[in-house]
Short mmCIF file of C-alpha atoms and ligand atoms in Angstrom, two decimals:
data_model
loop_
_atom_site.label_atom_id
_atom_site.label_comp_id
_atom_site.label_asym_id
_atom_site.label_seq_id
_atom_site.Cartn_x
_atom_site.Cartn_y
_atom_site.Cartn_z
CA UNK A 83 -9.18 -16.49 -13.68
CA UNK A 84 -12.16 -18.15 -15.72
CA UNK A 85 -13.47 -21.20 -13.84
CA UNK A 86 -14.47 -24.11 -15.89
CA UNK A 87 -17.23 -26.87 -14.57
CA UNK A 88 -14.65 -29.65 -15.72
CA UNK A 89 -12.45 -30.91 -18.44
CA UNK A 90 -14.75 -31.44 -20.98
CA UNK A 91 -15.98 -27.65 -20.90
CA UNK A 92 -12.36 -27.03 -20.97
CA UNK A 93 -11.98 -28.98 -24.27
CA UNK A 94 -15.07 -27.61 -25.85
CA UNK A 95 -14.16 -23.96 -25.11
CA UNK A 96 -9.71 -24.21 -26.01
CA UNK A 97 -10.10 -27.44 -27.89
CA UNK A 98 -6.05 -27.35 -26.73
CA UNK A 99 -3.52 -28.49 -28.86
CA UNK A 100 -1.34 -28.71 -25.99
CA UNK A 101 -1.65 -30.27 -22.17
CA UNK A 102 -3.59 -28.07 -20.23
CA UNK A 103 -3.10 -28.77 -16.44
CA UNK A 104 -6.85 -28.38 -14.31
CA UNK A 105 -6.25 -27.15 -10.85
CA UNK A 106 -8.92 -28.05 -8.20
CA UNK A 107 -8.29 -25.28 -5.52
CA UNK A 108 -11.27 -26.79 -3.39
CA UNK A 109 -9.31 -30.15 -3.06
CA UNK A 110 -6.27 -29.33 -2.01
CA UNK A 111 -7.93 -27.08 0.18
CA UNK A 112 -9.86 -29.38 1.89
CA UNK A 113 -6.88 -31.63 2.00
CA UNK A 114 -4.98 -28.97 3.96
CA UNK A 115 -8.16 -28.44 6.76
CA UNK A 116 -8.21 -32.29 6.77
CA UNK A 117 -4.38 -32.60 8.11
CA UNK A 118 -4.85 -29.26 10.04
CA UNK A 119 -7.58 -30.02 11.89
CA UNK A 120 -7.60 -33.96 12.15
CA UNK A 121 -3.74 -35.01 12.22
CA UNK A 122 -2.26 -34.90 16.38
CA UNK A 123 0.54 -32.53 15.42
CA UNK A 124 2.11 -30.02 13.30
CA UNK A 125 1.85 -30.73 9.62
CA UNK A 126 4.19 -29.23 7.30
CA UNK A 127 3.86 -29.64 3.50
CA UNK A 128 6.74 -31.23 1.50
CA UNK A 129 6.48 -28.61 -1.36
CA UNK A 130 8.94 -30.66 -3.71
CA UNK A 131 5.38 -32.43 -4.45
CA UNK A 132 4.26 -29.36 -6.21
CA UNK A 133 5.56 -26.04 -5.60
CA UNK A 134 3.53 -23.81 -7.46
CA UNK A 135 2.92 -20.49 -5.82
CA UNK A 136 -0.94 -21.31 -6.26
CA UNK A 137 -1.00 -23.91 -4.29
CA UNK A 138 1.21 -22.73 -1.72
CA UNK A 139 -1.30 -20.05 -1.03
CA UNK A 140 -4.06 -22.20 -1.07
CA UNK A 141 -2.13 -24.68 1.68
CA UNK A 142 -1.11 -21.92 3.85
CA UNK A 143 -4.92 -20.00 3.18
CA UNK A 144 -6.43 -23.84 4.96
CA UNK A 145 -4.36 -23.84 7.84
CA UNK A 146 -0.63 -24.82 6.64
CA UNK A 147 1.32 -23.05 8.61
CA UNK A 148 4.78 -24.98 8.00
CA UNK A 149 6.75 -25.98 4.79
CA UNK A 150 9.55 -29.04 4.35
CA UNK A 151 12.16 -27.06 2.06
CA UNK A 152 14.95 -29.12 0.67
CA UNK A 153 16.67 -26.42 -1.47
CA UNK A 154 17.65 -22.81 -1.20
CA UNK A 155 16.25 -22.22 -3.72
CA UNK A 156 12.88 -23.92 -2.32
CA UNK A 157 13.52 -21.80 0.96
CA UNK A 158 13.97 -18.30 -0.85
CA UNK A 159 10.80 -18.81 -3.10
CA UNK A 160 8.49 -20.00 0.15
CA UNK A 161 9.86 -17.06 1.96
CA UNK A 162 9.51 -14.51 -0.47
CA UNK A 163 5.75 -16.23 -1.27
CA UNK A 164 4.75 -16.39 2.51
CA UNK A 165 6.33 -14.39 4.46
CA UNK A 166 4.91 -15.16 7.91
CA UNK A 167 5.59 -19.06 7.41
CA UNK A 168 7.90 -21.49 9.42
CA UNK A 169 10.06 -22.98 7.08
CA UNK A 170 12.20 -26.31 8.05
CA UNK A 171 15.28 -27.21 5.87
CA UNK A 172 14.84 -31.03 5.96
CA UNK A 173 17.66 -32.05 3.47
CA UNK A 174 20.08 -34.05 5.39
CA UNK A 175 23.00 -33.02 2.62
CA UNK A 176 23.04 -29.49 2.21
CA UNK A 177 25.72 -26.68 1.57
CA UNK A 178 27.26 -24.74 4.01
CA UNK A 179 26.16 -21.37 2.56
CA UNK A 180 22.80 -22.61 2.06
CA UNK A 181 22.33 -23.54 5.60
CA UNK A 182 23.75 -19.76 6.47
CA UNK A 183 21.96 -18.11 4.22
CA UNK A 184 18.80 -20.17 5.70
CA UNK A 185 19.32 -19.19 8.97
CA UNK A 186 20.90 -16.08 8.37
CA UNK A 187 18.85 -13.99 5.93
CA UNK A 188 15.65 -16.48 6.32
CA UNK A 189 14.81 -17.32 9.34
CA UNK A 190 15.29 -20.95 9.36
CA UNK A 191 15.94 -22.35 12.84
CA UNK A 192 15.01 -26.11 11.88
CA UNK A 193 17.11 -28.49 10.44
CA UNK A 194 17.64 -32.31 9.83
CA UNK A 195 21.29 -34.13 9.24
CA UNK A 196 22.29 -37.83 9.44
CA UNK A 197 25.86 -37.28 9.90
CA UNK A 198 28.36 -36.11 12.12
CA UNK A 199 29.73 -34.40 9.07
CA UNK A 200 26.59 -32.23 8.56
CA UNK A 201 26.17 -31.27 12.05
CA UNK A 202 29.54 -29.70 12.18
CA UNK A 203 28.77 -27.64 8.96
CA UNK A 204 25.41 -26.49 11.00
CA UNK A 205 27.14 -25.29 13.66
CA UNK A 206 29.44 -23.68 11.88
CA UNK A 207 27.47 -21.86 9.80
CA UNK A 208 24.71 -21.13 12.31
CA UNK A 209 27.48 -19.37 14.58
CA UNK A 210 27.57 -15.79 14.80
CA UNK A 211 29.94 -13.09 13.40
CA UNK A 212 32.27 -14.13 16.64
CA UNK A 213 31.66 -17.38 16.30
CA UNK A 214 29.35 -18.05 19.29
CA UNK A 215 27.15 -20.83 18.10
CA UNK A 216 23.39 -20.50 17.62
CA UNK A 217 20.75 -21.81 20.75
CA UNK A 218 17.76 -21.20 19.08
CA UNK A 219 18.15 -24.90 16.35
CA UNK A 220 15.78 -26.99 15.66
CA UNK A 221 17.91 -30.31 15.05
CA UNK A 222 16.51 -33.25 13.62
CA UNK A 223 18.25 -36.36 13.27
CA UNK A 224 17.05 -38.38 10.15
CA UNK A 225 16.88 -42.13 10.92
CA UNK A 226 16.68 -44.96 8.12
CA UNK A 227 13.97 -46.76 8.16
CA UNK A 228 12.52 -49.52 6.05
CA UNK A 229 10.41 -48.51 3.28
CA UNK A 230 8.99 -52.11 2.74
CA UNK A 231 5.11 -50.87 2.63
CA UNK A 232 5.54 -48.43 0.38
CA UNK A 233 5.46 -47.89 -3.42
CA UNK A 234 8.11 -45.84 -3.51
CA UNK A 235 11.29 -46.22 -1.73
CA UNK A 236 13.31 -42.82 0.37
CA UNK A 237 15.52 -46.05 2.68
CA UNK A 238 18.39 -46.25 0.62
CA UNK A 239 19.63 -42.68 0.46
CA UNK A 240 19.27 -41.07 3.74
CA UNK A 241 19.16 -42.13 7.10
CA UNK A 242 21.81 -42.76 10.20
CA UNK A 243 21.55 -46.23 10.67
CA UNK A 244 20.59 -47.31 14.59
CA UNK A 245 23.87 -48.63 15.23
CA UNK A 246 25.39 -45.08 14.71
CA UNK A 247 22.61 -43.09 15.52
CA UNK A 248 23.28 -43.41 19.55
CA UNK A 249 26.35 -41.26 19.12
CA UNK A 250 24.81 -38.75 16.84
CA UNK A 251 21.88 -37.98 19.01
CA UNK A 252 24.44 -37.30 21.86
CA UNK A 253 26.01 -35.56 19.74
CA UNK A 254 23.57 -33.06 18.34
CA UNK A 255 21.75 -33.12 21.81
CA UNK A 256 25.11 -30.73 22.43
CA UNK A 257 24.33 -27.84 20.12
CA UNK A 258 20.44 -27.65 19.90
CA UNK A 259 17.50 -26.05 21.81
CA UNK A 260 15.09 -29.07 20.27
CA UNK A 261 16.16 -32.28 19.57
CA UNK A 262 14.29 -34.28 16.94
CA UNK A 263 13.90 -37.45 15.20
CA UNK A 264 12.55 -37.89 11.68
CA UNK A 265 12.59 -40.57 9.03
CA UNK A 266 10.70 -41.00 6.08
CA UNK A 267 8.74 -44.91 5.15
CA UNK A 268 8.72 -44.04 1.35
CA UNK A 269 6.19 -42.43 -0.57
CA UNK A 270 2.42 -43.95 -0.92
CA UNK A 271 2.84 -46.16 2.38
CA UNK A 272 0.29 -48.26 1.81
CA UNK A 273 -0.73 -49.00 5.38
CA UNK A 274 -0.01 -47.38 8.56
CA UNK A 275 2.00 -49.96 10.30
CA UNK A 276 5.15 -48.79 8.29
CA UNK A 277 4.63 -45.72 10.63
CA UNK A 278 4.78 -48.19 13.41
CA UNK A 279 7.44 -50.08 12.44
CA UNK A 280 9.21 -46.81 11.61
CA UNK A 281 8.56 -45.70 15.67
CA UNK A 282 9.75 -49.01 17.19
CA UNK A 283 12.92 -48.73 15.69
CA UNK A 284 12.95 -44.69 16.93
CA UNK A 285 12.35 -46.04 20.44
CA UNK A 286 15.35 -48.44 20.41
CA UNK A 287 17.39 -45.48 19.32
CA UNK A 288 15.87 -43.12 21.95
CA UNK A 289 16.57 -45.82 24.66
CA UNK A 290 20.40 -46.84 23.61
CA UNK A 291 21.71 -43.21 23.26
CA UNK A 292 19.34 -41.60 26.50
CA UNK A 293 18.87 -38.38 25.33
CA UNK A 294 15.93 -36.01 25.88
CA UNK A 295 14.14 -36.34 22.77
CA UNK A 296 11.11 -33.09 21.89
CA UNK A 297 10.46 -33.89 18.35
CA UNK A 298 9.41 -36.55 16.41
CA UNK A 299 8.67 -35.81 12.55
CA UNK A 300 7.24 -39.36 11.11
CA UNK A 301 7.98 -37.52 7.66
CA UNK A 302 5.73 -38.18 4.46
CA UNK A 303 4.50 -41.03 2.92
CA UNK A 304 0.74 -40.50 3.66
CA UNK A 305 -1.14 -41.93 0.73
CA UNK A 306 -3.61 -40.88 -2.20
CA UNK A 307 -5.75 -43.13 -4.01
CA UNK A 308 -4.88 -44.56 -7.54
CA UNK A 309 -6.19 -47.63 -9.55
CA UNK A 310 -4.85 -50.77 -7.95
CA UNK A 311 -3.80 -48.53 -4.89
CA UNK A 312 -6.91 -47.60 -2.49
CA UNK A 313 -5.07 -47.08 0.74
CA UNK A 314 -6.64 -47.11 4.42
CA UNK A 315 -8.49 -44.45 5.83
CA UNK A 316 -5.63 -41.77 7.02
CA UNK A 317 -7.97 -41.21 10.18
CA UNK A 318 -6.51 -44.94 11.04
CA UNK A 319 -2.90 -43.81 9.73
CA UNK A 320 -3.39 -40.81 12.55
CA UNK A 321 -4.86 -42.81 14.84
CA UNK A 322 -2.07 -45.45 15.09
CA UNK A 323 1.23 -42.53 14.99
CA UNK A 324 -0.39 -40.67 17.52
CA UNK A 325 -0.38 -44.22 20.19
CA UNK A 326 2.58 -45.06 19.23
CA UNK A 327 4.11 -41.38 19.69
CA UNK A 328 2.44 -41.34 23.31
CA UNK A 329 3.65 -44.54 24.27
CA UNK A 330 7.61 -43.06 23.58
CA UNK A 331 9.56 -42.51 26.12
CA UNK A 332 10.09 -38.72 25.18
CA UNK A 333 9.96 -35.53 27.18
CA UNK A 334 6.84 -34.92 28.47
CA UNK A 335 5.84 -31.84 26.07
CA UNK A 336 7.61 -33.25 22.68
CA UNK A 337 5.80 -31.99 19.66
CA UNK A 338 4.73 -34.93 17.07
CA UNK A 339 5.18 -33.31 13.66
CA UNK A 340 4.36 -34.59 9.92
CA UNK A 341 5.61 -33.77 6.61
CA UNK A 342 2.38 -34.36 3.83
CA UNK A 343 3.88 -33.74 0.21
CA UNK A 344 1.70 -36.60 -2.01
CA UNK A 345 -1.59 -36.76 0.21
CA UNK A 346 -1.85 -32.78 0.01
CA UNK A 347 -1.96 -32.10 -3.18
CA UNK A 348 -2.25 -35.24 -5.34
CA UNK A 349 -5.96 -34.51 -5.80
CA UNK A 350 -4.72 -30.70 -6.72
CA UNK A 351 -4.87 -31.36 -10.53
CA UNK A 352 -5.26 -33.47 -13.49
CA UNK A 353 -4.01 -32.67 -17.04
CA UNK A 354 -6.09 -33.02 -20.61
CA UNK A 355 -4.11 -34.67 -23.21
CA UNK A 356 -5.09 -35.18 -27.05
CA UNK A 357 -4.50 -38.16 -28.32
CA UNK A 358 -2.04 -37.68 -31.75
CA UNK A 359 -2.06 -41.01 -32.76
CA UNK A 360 -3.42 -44.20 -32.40
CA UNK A 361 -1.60 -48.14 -33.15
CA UNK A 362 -3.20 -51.02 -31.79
CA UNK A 363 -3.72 -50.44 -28.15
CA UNK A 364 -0.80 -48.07 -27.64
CA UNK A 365 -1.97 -43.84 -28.05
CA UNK A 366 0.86 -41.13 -28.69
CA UNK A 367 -0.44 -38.32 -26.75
CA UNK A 368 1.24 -35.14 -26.11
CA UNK A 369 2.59 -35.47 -22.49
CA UNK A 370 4.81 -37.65 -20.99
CA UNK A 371 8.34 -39.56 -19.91
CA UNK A 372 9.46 -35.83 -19.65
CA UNK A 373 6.08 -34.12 -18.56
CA UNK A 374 3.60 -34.79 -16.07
CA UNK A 375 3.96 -38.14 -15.87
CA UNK A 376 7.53 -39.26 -14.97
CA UNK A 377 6.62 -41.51 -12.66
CA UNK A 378 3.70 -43.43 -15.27
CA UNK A 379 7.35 -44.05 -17.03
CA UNK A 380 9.74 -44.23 -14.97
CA UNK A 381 8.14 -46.66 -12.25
CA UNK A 382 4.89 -47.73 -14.42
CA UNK A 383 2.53 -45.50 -11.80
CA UNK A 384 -1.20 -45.83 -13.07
CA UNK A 385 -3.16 -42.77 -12.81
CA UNK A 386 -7.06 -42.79 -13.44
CA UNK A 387 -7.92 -41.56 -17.09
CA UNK A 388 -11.23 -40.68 -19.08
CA UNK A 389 -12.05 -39.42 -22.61
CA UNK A 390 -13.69 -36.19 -23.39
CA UNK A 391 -16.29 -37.10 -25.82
CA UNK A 392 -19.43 -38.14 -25.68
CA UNK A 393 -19.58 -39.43 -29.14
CA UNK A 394 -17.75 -43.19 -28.35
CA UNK A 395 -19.59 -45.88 -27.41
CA UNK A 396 -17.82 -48.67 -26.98
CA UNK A 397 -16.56 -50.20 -23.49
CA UNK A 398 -13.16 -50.00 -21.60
CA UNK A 399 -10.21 -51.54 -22.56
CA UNK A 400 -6.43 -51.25 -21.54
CA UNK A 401 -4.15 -49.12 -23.35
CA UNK A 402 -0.46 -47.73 -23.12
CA UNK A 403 0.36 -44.45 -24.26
CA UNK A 404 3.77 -43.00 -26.02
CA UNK A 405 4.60 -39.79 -24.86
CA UNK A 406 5.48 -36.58 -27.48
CA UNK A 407 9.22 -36.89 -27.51
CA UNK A 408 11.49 -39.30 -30.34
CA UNK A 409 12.47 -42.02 -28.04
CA UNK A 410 11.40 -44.70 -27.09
CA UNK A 411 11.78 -44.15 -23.00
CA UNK A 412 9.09 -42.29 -23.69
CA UNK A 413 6.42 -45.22 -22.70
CA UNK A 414 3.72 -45.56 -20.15
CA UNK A 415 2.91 -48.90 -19.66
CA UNK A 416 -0.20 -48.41 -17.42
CA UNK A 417 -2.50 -50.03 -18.68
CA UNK A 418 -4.95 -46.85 -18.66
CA UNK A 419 -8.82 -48.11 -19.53
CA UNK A 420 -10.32 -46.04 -22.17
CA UNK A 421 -13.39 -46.66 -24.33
CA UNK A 422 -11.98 -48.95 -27.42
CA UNK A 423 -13.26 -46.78 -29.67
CA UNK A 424 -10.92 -43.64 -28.94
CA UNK A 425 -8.87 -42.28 -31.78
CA UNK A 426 -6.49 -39.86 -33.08
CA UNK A 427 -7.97 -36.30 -32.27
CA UNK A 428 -9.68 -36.98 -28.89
CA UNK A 429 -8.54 -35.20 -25.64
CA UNK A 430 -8.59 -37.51 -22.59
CA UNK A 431 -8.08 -36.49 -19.19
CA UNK A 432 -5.39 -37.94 -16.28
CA UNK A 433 -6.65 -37.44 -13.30
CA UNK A 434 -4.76 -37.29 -9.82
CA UNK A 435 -1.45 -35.76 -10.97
CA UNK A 436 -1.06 -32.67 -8.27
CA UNK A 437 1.81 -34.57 -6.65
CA UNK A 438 4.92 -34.85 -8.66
CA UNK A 439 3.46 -34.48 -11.62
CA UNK A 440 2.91 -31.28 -12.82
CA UNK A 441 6.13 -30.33 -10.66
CA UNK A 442 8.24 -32.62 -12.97
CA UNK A 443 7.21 -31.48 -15.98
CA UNK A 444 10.82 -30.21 -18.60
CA UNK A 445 11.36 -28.80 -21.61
CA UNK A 446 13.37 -31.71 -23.15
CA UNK A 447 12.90 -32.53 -26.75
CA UNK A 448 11.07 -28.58 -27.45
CA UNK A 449 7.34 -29.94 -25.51
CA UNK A 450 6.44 -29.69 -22.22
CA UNK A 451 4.46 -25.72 -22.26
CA UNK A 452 1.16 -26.39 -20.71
CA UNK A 453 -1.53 -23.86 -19.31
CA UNK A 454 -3.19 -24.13 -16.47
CA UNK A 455 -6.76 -23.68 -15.82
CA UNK A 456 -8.87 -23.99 -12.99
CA UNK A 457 -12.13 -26.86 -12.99
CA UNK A 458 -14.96 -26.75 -10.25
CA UNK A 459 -15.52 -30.41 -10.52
CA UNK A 460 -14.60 -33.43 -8.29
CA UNK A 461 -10.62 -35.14 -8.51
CA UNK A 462 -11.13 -38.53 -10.40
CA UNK A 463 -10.71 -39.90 -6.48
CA UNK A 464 -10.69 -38.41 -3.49
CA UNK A 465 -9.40 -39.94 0.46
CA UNK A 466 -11.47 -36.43 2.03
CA UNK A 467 -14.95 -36.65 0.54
CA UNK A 468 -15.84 -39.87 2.47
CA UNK A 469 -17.47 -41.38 -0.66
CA UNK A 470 -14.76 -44.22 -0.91
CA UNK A 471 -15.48 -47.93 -0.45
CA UNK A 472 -13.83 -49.41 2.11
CA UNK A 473 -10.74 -50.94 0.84
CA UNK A 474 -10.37 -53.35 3.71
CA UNK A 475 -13.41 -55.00 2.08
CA UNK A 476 -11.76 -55.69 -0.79
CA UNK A 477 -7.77 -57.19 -1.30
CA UNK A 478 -6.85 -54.91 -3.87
CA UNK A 479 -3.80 -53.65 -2.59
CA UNK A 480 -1.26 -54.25 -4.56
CA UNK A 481 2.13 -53.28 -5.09
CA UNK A 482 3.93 -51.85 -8.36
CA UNK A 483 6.91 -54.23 -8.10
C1 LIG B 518 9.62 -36.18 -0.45
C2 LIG B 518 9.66 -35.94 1.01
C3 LIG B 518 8.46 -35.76 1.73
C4 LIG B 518 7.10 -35.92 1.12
O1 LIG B 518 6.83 -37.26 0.86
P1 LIG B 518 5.37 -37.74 0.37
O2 LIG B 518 5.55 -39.20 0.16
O3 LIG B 518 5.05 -36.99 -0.86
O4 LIG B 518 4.41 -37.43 1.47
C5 LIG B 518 8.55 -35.48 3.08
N1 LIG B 518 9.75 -35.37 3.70
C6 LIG B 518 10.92 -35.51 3.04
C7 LIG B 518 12.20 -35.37 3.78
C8 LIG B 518 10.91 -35.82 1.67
O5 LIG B 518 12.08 -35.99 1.02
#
């Protein structure tokens, strides 16, 4: 595939009528050999952030080794993609013949559950064609956790709560080779002591039921940078999961393990745009609600933007954009800065949108086609080039809500 210095070559050369997504293969893959090599455990990428087959190969080509799968469907296109990978089904609600056909036909030997319920369907459809149960699982027991630190919240959903989860761990303790705990603080944790927090409350439910515990998954929720949202360094994210892990009172050879989606591949890619329309301060560009950028809708996420001309000349100043389809839900609030000279017919360019953004894209409405291209430059921000600031100089941490 052609590679293109950066967007603006891109514009000059398609001058695209529709989004084009820009994927940086160098920055996810230096994301990947940043987890490999500097988190103290196994890290296994969330692919619901962005499962494109590109970028799986690019992950498991740096050192990523293991995948979170939620689906069957996510299982079947990981194992058909990479054959050789470990692939953990870390759904806590799933269907019966998914979990056999995940064990059965794919080789899946890990799985997490937060009910008595779910562990019986396990077993059941782990057992073999006599019905001896399986030795070889992987069982993780999902524990809720507060997702106070982060921008958004996974606490509501899924989870055993500690008062029941003494009587699940015995439980599950019955029927598995490894026993694990996992929980998830919510995506973009903002600092690392939600990961703290998160492993106090797994050592209160380690010491009431007394089980041999020789996993514990601390889940996703590792940052990326946005505007309004520079997070800590994730050395001092690592730094502070891997004391607190030691200091658990856990079998002496329990395995710490992660699960990256955002922090992996939110620097993957960025989109162009073209601005169709301009009223005031608001610009109707052709992504949106329904594209790439759900979440600049749906929970007013800013993303870093800039235009691709060189012919405006006037400073920043904040705009919303409409997205292409006829209603009006179809509104990103941001506000994005942008030269106040930009008009109808200029392409602009949204940076950081690897993670869930590009992966959410539909078809609603007759938009959403985009191609994809690939662009040698630098992600609009980056947590793995060590050019940042320090944000701990600065207070500008702030939350969405
Ligand atoms: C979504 C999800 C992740 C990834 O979360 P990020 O915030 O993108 O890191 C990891 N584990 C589970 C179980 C998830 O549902």
């Amino acid at each position: 595939m052609h590679i293109y210095p950066d967007a603006t070559a891109v514009v000059r050369a398609l001058a695209p009528d529709e989004p084009v997504i820009c994927n940086r293969p160098h920055a996810a893959a230096r994301a990947a050999r940043f987890f490999a090599e500097k988190f103290p455990g196994k890290s296994m990428y969330a692919v619901k952030a962005n499962p494109t087959p590109e970028l799986l190969q690019i992950l498991w080509d740096s050192g990523i080794t293991h995948f979170d799968v939620a689906s069957i469907a996510e299982v079947r296109q990981v194992r058909e993609l990479l054959p050789e990978a470990t692939l953990c089904f870390m759904h806590p609600v799933k269907t019966k013949s998914a979990i056999a056909e995940a064990y059965h036909v794919h080789g899946v030997r890990t799985f997490s559950l937060d009910t008595h319920e779910e562990l019986a369907k396990i077993v059941e459809a782990t057992a073999d064609a006599a019905g001896e149960g399986a030795t070889d699982l992987n069982l993780l027991v999902r524990l809720r956790v507060s997702s106070e630190h982060s921008e958004l919240s996974l606490a509501a959903k899924f989870g055993v709560d500690l008062v029941d989860a003494a009587s699940l761990l015995q439980a599950v303790r019955q029927h598995c080779d490894a026993l694990g705990i996992c929980f998830h603080v919510g995506s973009q944790a903002m600092t690392p002591f939600a990961y703290v927090q998160a492993l106090e409350r797994v050592r209160a439910a380690i010491a009431e039921a007394a089980v041999t515990v020789d996993i514990i998954d601390v889940g996703g929720g590792f940052p990326s940078s946005y505007p309004g949202m520079e997070p800590p360094p994730l050395e001092d994210y690592f730094a502070l999961i891997h004391r607190h892990f030691e200091a658990l009172p856990i079998s002496y050879s329990a395995e710490l393990w992660a699960e990256p989606g955002r922090a992996l591949c939110a620097e993957y890619s960025s989109m162009i745009v073209k601005v169709e329309k301009r009223r005031g301060d608001e610009l109707y560009i052709n992504d949106g609600a329904y594209g790439a950028l759900f979440d600049a809708a749906h929970v007013a996420w800013r993303f870093p933007v800039r235009a691709l001309e060189d012919d405006l000349t006037q400073g920043d100043e904040e705009f919303s954009f409409y997205g292409p389809t006829c209603d009006d839900a179809d509104y990103m609030k941001g506000p994005f800065m942008l030269p106040a000279d930009i008009q109808a017919g200029d392409w602009l360019e949204i940076g950081m949108l690897g993670a869930y953004g590009a992966a959410m894209k539909t078809r609603f409405n007759g938009f959403g086609t985009a191609e994809a291209v690939i662009v040698a430059d630098e992600p609009m921000a980056s947590l793995y080039t060590g050019e940042r600031a320090d944000p701990r100089q600065s207070d500008n941490v702030v939350s969405l809500r």
